[in-house]
XYZ file of C-alpha atoms in Angstrom:
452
model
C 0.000 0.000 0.000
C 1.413 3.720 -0.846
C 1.233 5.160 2.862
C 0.008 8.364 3.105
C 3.071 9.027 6.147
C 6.191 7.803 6.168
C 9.885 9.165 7.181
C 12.998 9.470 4.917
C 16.227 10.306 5.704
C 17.776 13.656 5.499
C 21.319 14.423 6.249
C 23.508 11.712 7.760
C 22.984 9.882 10.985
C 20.016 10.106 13.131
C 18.761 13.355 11.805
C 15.258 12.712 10.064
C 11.754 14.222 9.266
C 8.693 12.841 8.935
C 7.541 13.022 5.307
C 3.617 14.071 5.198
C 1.079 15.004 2.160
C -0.731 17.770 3.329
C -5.080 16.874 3.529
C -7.014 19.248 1.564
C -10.541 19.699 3.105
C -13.298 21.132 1.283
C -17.081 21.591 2.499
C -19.280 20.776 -0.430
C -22.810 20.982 1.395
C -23.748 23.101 4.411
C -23.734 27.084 5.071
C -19.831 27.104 4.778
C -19.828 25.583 0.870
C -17.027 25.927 -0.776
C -14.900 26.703 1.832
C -11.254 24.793 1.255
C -8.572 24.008 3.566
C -4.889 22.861 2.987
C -3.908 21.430 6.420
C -0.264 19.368 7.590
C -1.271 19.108 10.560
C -0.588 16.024 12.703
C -4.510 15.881 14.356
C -7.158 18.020 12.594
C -10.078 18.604 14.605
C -13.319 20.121 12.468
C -15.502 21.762 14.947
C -17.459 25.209 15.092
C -14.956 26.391 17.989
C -12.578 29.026 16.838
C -9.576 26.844 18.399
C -10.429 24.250 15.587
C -8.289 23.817 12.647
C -11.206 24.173 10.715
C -13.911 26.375 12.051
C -17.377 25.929 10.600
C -20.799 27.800 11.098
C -23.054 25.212 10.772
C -25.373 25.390 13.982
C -25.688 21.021 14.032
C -22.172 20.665 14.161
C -20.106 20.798 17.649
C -17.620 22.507 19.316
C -15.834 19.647 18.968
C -17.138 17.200 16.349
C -14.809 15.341 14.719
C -10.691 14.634 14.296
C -8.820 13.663 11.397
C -5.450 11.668 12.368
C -2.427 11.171 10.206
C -1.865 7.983 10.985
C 0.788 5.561 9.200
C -1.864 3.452 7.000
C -3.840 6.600 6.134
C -6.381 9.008 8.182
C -8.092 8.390 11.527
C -11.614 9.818 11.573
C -13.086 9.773 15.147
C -16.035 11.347 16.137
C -15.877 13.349 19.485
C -18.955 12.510 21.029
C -20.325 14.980 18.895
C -24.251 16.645 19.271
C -25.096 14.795 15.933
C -23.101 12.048 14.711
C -20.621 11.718 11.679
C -21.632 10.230 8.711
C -19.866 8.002 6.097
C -22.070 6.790 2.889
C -25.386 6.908 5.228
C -23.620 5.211 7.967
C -22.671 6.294 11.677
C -18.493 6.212 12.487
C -17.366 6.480 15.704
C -13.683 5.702 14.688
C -12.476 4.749 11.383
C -9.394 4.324 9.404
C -9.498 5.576 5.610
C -6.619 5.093 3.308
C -7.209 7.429 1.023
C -10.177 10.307 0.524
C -13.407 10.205 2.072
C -16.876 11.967 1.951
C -17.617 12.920 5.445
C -21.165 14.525 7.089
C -21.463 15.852 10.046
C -24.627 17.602 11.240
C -26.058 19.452 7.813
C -22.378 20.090 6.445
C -20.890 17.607 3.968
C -16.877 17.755 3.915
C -14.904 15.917 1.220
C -11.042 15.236 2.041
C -7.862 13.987 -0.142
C -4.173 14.097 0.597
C -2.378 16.002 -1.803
C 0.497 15.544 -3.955
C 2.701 17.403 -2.918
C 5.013 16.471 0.370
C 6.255 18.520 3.706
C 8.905 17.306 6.063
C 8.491 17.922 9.957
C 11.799 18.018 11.230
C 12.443 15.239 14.248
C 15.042 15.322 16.884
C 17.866 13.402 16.266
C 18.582 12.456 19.582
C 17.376 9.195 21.211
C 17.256 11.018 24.815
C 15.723 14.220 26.445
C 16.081 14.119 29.590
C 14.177 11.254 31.331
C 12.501 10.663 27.836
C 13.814 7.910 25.937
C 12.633 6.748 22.121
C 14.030 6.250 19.138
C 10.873 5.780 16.782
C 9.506 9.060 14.967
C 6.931 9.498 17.204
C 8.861 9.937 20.148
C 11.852 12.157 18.161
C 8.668 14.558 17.044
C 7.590 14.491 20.500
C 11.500 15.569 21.458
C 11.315 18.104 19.469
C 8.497 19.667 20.296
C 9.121 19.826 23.946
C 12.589 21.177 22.773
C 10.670 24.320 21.450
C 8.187 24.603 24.102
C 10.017 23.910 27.258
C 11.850 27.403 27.412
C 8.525 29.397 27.045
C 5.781 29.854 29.999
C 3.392 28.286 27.779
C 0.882 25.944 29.335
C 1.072 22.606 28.415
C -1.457 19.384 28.314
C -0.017 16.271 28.111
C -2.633 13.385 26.709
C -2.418 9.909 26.375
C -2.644 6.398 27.645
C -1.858 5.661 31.128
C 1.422 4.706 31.469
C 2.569 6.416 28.353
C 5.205 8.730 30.108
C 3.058 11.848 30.937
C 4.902 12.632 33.926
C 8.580 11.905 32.593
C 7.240 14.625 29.975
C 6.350 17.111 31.878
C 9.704 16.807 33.890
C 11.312 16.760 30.593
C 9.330 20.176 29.904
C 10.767 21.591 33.357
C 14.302 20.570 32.935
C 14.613 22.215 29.683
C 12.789 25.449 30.809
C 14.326 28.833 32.076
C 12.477 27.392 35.502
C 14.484 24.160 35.551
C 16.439 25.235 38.963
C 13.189 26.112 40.656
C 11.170 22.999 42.352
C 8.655 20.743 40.246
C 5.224 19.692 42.379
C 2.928 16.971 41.153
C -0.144 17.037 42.253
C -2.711 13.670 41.567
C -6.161 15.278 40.782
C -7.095 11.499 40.840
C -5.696 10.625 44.275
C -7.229 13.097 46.314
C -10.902 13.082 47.616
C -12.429 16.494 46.085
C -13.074 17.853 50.171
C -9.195 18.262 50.118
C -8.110 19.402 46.704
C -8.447 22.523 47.221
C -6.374 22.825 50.226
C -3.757 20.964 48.507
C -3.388 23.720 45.677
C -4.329 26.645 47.188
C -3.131 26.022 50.903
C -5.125 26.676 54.375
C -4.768 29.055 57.343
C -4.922 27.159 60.609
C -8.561 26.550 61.984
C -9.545 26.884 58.085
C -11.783 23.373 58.648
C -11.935 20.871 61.209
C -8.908 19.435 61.326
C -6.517 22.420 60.346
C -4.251 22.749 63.364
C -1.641 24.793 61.580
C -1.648 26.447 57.947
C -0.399 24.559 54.948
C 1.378 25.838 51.809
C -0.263 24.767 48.647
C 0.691 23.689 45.467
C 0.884 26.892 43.331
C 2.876 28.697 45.891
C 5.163 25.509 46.649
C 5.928 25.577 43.033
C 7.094 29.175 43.119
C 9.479 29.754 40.338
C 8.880 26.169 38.953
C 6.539 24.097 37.277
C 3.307 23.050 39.191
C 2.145 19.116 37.595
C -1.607 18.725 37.597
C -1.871 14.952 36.824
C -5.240 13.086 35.635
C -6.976 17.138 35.482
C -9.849 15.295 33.790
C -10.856 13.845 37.529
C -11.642 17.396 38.725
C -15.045 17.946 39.184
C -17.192 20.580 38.256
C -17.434 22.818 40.656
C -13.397 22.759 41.674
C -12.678 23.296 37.630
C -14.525 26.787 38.355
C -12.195 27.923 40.935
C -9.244 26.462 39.063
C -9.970 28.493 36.363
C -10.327 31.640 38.133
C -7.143 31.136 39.475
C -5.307 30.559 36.739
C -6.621 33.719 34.664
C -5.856 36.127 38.070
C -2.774 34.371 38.323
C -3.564 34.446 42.170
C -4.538 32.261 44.728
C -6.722 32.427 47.642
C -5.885 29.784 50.929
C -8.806 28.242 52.173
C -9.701 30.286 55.406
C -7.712 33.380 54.269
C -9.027 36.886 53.244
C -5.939 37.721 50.941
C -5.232 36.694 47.732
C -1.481 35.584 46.633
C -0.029 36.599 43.740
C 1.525 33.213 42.001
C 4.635 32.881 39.397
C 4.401 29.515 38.431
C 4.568 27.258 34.841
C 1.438 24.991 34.461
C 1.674 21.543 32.864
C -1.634 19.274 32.551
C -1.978 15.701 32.053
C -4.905 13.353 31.369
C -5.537 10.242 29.932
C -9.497 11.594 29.122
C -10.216 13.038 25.822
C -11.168 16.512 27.016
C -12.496 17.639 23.897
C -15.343 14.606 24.503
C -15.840 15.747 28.224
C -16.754 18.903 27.055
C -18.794 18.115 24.671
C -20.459 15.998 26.918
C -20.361 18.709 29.389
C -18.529 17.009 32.115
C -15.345 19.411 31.703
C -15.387 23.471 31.514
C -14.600 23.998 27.839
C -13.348 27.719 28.958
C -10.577 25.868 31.573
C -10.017 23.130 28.565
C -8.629 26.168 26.363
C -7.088 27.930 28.852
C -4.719 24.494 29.630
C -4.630 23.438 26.017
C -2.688 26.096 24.769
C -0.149 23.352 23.786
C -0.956 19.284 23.433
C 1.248 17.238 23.095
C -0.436 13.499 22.621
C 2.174 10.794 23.803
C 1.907 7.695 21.717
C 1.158 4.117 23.177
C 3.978 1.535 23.170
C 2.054 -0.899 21.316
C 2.455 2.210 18.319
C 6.525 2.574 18.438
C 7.474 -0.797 19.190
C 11.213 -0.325 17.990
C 11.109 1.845 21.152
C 10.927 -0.897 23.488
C 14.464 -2.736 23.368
C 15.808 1.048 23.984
C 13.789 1.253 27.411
C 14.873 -2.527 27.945
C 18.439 -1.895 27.901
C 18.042 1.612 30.023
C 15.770 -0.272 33.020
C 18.325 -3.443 32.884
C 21.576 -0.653 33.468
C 19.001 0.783 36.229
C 18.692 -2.674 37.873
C 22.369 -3.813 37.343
C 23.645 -0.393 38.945
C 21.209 -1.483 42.100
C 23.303 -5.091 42.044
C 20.275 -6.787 40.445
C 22.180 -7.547 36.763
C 19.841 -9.365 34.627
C 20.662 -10.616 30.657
C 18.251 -10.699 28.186
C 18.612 -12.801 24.696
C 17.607 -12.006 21.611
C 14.832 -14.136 21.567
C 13.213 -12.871 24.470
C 13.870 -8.843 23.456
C 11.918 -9.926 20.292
C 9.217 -11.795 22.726
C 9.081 -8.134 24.998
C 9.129 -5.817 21.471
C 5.514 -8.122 20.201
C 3.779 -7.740 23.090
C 0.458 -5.182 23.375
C 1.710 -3.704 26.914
C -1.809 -2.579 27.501
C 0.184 -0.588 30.304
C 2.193 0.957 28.548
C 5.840 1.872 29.767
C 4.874 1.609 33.192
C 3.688 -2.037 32.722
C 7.107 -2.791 30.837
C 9.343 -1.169 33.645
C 7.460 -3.369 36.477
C 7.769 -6.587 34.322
C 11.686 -5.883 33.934
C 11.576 -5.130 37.916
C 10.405 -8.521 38.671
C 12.720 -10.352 36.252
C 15.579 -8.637 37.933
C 14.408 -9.691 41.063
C 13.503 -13.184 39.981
C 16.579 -13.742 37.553
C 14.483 -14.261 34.413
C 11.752 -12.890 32.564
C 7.820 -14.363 32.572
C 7.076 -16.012 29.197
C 4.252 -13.736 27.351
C 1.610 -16.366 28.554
C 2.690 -16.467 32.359
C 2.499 -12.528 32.417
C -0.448 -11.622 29.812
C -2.547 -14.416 31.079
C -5.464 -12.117 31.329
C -5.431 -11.363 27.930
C -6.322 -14.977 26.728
C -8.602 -15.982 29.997
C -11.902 -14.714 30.877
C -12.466 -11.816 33.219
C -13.028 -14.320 35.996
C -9.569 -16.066 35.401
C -7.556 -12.307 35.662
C -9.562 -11.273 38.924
C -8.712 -15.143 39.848
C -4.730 -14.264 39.185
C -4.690 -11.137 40.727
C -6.191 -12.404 44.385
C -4.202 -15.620 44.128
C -0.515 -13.647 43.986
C -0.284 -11.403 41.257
C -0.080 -8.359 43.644
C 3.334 -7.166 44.344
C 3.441 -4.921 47.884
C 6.762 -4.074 46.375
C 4.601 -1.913 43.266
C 3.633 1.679 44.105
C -0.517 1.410 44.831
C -1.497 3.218 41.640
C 0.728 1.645 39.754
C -0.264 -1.687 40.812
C -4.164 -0.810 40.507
C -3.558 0.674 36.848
C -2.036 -2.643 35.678
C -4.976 -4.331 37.530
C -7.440 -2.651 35.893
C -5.704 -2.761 32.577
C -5.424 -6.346 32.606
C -9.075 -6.970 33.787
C -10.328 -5.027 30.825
C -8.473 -6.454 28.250
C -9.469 -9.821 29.465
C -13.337 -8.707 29.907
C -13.216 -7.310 26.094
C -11.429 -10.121 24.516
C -14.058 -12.662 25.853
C -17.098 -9.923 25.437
C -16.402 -9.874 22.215
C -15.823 -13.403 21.181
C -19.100 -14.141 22.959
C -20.928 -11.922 20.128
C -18.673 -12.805 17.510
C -17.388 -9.417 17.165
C -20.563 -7.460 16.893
C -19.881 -4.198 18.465
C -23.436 -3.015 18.759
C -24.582 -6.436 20.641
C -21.474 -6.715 23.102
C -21.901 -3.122 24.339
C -25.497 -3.880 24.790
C -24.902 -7.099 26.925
C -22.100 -5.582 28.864
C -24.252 -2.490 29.548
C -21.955 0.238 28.339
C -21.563 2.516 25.827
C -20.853 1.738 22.838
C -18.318 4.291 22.564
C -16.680 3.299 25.369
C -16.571 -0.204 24.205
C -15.077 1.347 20.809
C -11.842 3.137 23.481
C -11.363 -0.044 24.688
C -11.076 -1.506 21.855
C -8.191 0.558 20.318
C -6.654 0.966 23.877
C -5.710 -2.679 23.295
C -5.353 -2.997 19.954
C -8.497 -4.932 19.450
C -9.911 -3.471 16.388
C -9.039 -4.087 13.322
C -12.090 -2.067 11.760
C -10.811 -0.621 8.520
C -12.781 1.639 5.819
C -11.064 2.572 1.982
């Protein structure tokens, strides 16, 4: 097949770009007719929001609607949750892949899309390393380089993606290559904490602030003073506590719970989430005012399963890590070929704790001893996971992640080979969405779905 993406060589060495045919858009039907786009970007997101690459009028089409994603076998339409539904030949797509062009609808607007003939190359980093950031595919070396031109700026940054995909090694990455690199970084989980103390956690407490409050408490955004304040999982905030957040960040001050004064704050904000925000607002779940003011750069990290000549790279470094700790541990060809084919529905987190155990056991789990789940039934994984397969020795969330991760893989695989791969009938029986069935489904690498 001619793919639409692919990278060539330019220079000598390492140095690369990634080869792309720019996507011409052009809106055939609707109140915007005739209006034509040239686009190279990476994600295209068609939506009547002004932040949208392209911005339509049409009153039945969302904020939000759809994106378009250069992807290596062609383009990745996938709707956003949208008001109304996108439309290919009469028929509802949630997420598709199209090799080539494509008549799309969505709400009264008809769009028609084809790459073009000409090519543009987006430069890559040639190095294999920023920071704690490892990767040698093209994903990961575009990802390099755009942290490389963001990191010295203030700008705010949201990090999406899988779990496990490195979100917090970015953002790190982000601070140690800023002008802010010798001030502190602060993580704060928006996931960990009950919502009764997240606020005191970023914006701090005077003493007798709430029952409890014997003495006052610096929070987050004044902690990170000079640094780079880490909101991890943002998408968990609720409603109400995305309002104050908000506020905050557009005074650029912060008020302690129990306190008449506001503080000013001089702090770089990084986001992470492994939510779609542009669906949670949509759906209305998440502020679409705070989802632009923290989106002012995305970066989307890829999924190991995507850039798996990545993976004996991240081998090698967590074997040095484990060798330097007097836990040496050899791996053979065979096996690094066994690690590099395997889904690691977890990600680079999942990968790291396998390698941990095989340095402390002296070999590494054949792919059916460690992905059991994945061929069992649901039953079987919970089964594994009470009977031993909980390591004290894992960090909790860590540990519950992979837990999770391998219960729904397992529950999928055997949903769906109880309905013979009907999509429509499996979410139905399992009582869930059938969008949400669809995410779970390409979290995994489970669909195969393809449309030319």
């Amino acid at each position: 097949m001619n793919r639409i993406q692919h990278t060539v060589q330019i220079g000598s060495g390492d140095a690369a770009a990634l080869r792309r045919r720019p996507l011409r858009i052009e809106v055939i039907k609707g109140p915007d007719r005739k209006r034509r786009g040239d686009f190279e970007h990476e994600r295209i997101v068609v939506g009547t929001h002004e932040s949208c690459e392209l911005v339509l009028s049409d009153p039945t089409v969302s904020r939000h609607h759809l994106e378009i994603a250069l992807v290596p076998e062609g383009y990745r339409i996938r709707d956003l949750d949208s008001r109304n539904g996108t439309f290919m030949d009469g028929v509802r797509v949630f997420d598709v892949l199209v090799e080539g062009g494509a008549s799309v609808r969505v709400g009264e607007t008809q769009l028609k899309f084809a790459p073009l003939s000409d090519t543009v190359d987006i430069p890559l980093s040639p190095a294999t390393r920023m920071g704690p950031l490892l990767g040698r595919s093209a994903a990961m070396r575009r990802i390099f380089a755009l942290v490389a031109k963001v990191a010295p700026t203030d700008t705010t940054v949201l990090l999406t993606g899988e779990s496990g995909t490195g979100k917090e090694v970015t953002a790190r990455a982000l601070h140690e290559h800023s002008r802010r690199a010798d001030g502190p970084f602060v993580v704060v989980d928006c996931a960990a904490l009950p919502p009764t103390l997240i606020e005191s956690e970023l914006y701090g407490h005077e003493r007798g602030a709430f029952t409890g409050a014997d003495r006052a408490r610096t929070g987050a955004f004044e902690a990170a003073a000079g640094g780079t304040l880490f909101l991890d999982e943002i998408g968990e905030l609720p409603l109400d506590l995305q309002t104050r957040l908000l506020g905050v960040i557009e005074r650029r001050q912060v008020q302690p719970l129990g306190s008449s004064k506001t503080r000013a704050i001089d702090v770089r904000l990084v986001a992470a989430t492994n939510r779609d925000l542009r669906r949670e607002v949509n759906r209305g779940s998440f502020r679409a005012d705070l989802y632009f003011r923290i989106a002012v750069v995305t970066l989307q990290l890829p999924a190991l399963r995507e850039r798996p000549e990545d993976i004996p790279l991240y081998v090698e470094s967590f074997l040095a890590e484990h060798a330097a700790a007097g836990l040496p541990l050899s791996i053979d060809a065979q096996t690094m070929a066994e690690l590099a084919a395997r889904p690691w529905p977890g990600n680079v987190r999942e990968l790291r704790n396998a390698l941990e155990r095989a340095a402390a056991l002296g070999e590494v789990e054949r792919e059916h001893e460690s992905l059991a789940p994945a061929a069992t039934t649901a039953e079987a994984a919970t089964t594994q996971a009470n009977e031993g397969a909980i390591d004290p020795a894992v960090p909790f969330k860590t540990a519950k992640g992979l837990l999770v991760d391998r219960f729904e893989r397992a529950y999928v695989e055997a949903l769906m080979r109880a309905h013979a791969g009907n999509i429509t009938q499996a979410a139905r029986a399992a009582e869930i969405d059938r969008v949400y069935l669809l995410r779970l489904l390409d979290k995994f690498g489970l669909r195969t779905t393809k449309r030319g």
